[in-house]
Tab-separated table of C-alpha atoms in Angstrom:
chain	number	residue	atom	x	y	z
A	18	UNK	CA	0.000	0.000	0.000
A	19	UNK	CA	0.966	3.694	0.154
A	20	UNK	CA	2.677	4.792	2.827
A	21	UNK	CA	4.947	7.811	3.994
A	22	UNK	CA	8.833	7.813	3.785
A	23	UNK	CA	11.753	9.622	4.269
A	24	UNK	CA	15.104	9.966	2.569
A	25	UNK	CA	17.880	9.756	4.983
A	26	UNK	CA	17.778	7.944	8.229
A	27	UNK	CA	20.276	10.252	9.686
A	28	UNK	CA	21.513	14.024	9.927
A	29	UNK	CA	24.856	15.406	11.809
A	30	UNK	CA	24.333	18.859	12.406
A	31	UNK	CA	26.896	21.461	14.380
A	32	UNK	CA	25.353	24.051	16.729
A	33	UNK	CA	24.019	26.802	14.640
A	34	UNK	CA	23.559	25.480	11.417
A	35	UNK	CA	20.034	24.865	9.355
A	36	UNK	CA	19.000	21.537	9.060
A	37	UNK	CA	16.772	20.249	6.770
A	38	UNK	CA	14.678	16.862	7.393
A	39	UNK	CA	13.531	15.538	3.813
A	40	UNK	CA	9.984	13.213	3.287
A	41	UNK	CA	8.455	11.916	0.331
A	42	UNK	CA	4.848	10.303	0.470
A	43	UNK	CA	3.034	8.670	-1.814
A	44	UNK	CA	-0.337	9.256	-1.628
A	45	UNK	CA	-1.752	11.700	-3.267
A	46	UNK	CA	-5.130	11.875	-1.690
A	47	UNK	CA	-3.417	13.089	1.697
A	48	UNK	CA	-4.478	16.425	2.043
A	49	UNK	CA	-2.922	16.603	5.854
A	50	UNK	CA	0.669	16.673	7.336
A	51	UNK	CA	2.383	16.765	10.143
A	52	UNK	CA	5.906	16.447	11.770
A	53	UNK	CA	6.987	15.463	15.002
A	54	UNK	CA	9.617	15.091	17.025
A	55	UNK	CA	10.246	11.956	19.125
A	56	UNK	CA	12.722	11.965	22.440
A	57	UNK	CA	13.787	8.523	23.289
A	58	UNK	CA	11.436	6.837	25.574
A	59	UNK	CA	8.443	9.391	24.638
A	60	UNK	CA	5.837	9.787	22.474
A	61	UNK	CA	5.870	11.693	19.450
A	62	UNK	CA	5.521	15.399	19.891
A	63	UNK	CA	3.634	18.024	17.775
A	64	UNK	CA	6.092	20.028	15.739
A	65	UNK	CA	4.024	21.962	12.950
A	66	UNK	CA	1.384	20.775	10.002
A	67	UNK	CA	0.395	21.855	6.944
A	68	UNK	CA	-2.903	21.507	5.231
A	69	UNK	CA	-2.790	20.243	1.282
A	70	UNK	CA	-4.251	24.001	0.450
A	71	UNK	CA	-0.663	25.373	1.439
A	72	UNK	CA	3.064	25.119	-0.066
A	73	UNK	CA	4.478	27.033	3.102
A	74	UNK	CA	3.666	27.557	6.630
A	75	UNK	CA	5.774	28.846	9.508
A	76	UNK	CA	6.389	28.678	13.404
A	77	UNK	CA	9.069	29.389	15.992
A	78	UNK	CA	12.603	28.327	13.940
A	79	UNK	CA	11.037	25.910	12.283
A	80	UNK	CA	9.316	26.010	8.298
A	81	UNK	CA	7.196	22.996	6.478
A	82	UNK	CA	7.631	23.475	2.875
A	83	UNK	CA	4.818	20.814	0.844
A	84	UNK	CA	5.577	20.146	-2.648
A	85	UNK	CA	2.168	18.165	-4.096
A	86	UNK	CA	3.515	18.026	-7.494
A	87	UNK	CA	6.224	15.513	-6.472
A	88	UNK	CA	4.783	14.756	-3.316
A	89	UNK	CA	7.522	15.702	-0.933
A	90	UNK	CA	7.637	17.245	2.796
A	91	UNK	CA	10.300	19.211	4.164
A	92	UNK	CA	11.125	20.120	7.371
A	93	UNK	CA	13.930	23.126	7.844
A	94	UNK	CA	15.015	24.073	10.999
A	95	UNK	CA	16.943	27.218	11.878
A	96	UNK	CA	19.617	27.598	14.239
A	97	UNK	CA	19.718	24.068	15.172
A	98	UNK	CA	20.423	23.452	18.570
A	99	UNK	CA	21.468	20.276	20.886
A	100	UNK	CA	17.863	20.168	22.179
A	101	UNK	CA	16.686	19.374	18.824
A	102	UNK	CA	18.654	16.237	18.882
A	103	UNK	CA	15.979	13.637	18.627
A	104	UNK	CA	13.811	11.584	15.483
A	105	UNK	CA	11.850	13.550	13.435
A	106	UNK	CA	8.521	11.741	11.452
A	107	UNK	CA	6.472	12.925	9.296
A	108	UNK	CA	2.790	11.647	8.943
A	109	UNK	CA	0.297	12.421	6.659
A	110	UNK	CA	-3.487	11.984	7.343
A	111	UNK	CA	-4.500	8.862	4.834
A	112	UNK	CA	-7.590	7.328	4.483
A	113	UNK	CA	-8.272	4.326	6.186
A	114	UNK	CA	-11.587	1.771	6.695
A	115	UNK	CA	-12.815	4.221	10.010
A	116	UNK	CA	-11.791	7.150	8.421
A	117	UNK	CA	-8.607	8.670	8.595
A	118	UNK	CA	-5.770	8.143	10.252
A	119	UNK	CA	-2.118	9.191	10.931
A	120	UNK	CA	0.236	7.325	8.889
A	121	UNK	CA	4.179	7.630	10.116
A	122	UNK	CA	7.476	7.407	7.795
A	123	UNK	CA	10.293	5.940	8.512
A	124	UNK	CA	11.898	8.907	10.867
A	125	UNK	CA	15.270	10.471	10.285
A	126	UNK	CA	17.758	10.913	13.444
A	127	UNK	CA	19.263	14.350	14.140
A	128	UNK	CA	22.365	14.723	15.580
A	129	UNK	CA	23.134	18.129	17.136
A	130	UNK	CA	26.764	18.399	18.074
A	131	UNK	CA	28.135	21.646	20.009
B	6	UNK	CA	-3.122	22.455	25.567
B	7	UNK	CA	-4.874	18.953	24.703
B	8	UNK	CA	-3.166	15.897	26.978
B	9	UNK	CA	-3.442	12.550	26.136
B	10	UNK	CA	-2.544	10.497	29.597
B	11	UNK	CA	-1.141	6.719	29.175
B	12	UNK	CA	-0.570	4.369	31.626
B	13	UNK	CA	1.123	2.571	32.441
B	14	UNK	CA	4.273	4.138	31.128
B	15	UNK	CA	6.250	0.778	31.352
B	16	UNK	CA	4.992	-2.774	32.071
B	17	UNK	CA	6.782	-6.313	32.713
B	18	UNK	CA	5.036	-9.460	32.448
B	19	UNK	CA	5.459	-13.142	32.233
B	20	UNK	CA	4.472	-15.102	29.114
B	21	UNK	CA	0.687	-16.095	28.584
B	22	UNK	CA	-0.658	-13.305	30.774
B	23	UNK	CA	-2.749	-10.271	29.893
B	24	UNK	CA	-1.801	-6.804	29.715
B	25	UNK	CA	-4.316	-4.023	30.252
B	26	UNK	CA	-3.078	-0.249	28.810
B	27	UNK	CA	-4.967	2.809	29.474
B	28	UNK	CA	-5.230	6.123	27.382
B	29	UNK	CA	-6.879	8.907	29.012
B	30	UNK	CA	-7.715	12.514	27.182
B	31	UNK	CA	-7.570	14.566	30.144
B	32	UNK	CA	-9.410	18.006	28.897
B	33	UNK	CA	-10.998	17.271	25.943
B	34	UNK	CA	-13.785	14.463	24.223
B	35	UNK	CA	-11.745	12.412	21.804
B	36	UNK	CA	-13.903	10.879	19.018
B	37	UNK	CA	-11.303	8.792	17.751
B	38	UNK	CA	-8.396	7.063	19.607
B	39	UNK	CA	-5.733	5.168	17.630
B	40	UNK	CA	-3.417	2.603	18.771
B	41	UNK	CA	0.157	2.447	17.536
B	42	UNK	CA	3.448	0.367	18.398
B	43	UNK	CA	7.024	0.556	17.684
B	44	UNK	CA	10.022	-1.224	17.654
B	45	UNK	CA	13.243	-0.136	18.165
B	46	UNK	CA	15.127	1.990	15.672
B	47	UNK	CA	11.289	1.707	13.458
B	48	UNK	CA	8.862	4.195	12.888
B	49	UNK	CA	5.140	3.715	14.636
B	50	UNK	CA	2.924	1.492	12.711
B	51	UNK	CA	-0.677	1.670	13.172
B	52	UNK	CA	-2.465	-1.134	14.966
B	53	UNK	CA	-6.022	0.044	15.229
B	54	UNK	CA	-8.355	3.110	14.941
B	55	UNK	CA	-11.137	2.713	17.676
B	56	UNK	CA	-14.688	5.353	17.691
B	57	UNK	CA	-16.089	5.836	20.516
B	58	UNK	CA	-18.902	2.903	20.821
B	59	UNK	CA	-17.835	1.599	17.727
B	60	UNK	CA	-16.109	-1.493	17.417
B	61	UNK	CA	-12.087	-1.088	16.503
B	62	UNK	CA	-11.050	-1.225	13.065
B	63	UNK	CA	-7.654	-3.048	12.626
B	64	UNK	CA	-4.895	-2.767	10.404
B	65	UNK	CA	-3.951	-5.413	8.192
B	66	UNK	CA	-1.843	-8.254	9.987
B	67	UNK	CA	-2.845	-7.174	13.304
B	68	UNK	CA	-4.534	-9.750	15.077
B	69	UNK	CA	-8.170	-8.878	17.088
B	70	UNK	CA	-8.254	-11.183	18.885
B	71	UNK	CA	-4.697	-10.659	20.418
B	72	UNK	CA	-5.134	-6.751	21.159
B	73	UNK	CA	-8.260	-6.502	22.329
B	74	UNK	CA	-10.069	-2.151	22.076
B	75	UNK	CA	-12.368	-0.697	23.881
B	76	UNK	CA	-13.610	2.918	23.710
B	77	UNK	CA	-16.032	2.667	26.197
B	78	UNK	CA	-16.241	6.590	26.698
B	79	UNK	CA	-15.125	9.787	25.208
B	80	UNK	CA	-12.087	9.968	26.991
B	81	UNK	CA	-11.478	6.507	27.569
B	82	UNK	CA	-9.693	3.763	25.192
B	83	UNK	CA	-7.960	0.360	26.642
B	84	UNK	CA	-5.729	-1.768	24.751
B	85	UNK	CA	-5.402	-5.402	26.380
B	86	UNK	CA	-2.237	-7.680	25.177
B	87	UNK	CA	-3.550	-11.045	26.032
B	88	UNK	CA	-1.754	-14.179	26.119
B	89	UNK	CA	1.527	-12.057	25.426
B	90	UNK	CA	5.005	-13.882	24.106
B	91	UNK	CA	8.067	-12.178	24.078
B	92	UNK	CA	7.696	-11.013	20.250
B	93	UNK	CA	4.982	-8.927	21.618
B	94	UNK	CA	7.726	-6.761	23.702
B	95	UNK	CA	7.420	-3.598	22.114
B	96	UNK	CA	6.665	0.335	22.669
B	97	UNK	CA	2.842	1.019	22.701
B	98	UNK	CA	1.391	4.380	22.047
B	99	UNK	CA	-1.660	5.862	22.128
B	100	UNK	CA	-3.111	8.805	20.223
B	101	UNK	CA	-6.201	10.643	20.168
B	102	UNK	CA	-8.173	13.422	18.201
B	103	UNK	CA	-10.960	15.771	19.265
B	104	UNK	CA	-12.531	15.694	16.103
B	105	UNK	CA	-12.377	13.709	12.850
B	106	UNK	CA	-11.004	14.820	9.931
B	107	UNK	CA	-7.377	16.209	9.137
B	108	UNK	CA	-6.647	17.831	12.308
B	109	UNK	CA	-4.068	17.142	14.948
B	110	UNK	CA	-3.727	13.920	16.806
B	111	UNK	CA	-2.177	14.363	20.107
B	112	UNK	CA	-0.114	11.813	21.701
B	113	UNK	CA	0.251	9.600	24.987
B	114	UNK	CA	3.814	8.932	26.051
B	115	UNK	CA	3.921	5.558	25.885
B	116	UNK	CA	4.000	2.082	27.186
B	117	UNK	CA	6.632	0.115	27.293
B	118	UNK	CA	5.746	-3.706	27.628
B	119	UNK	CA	8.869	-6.070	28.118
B	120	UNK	CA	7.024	-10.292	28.129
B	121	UNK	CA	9.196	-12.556	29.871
């Protein structure tokens, strides 16, 4: 079936620097995203989203960029610091028999060193 | 902001007992609770969706029978592991959404159950 992944299973980062957290999903009747950040030993937490009406939305340092046309999810970071040192997933809200429901990639690991 | 309670946060238990987990919303109604695990080093794979007073739907490969739902009340789902084996060690989590549709699902932090 269709299902959400992500390019690179891991990102080394220094103090400072952008980073940049790359997904590509596959189906193209998601019209809901959503990245989050996952400590080890937690649950995921709530990072930002972006509806399928939108290309670009923005928060505190961080910036979702969706790209329907090739169906990819981005997830930039500014000023990366060591408390951003976790797995990042994106999920996108796919249909499923009881409605919808949160599908997760594969997660990428960011490494923040200082 | 919306709270999603789990508990317990970590469980051991022998082989061929039952495992009861609990996921509270705390301060809000959640229509639709879903049910996920992970392994280590994975990425969380949907067991079930559960409605309140509807009956759970599962995801293909998971058995029913094995993780027994119940959303019983708006703030209340329980996932039971019965007759656990150690292949059934993993890190359950629990999610929940106030409303249906594409909007947020917020998280519980987690069980993890260790069958020995």
């Amino acid at each position: 079936g269709e299902s959400v992944g992500l390019h690179l299973p891991t990102l080394s980062v220094q103090e400072g620097d952008n980073s940049i957290i790359n997904c590509a999903y596959s189906n193209s009747a998601s019209d809901y995203f959503i990245w989050y950040k996952q400590e080890s030993g937690k649950g995921p937490q709530f990072i930002i989203d972006i509806r399928s009406n939108m290309d670009k939305r923005q928060g505190q340092r961080v910036t979702v960029l969706l790209n329907k046309t090739v169906k990819h999810l981005s997830l930039q970071i500014a000023a990366t610091q060591p408390g951003d040192s976790a797995v990042y997933f994106c999920a996108e809200n796919a249909l499923n028999q009881a409605g919808t429901a949160l599908i997760f990639g594969k997660g990428t690991t960011l490494s923040v060193s200082s | 902001g919306a709270v999603v309670s789990q508990h317990p946060s970590w469980v051991i238990c022998k082989s061929g007992t039952s495992v009861k987990i609990e996921c509270r919303s705390l301060d809000f109604q959640a229509t639709t609770m879903f049910w996920y695990r992970q392994f280590p080093k994975q990425s969380l794979m949907l067991m079930a969706t559960s409605n309140e007073g509807s009956k759970a739907t599962y995801e293909q490969g998971v058995e029913k029978d094995k993780f027994l739902i119940n959303h019983a009340s708006l703030t209340l789902s329980t996932l039971t592991v019965t007759s656990a084996h150690p292949e059934d060690s993993s890190f359950y989590i629990c999610s929940a959404r106030q409303q249906g549709g594409n909007t947020e699902a917020f998280f519980g932090q987690g069980t993890r159950l260790t069958v020995v």
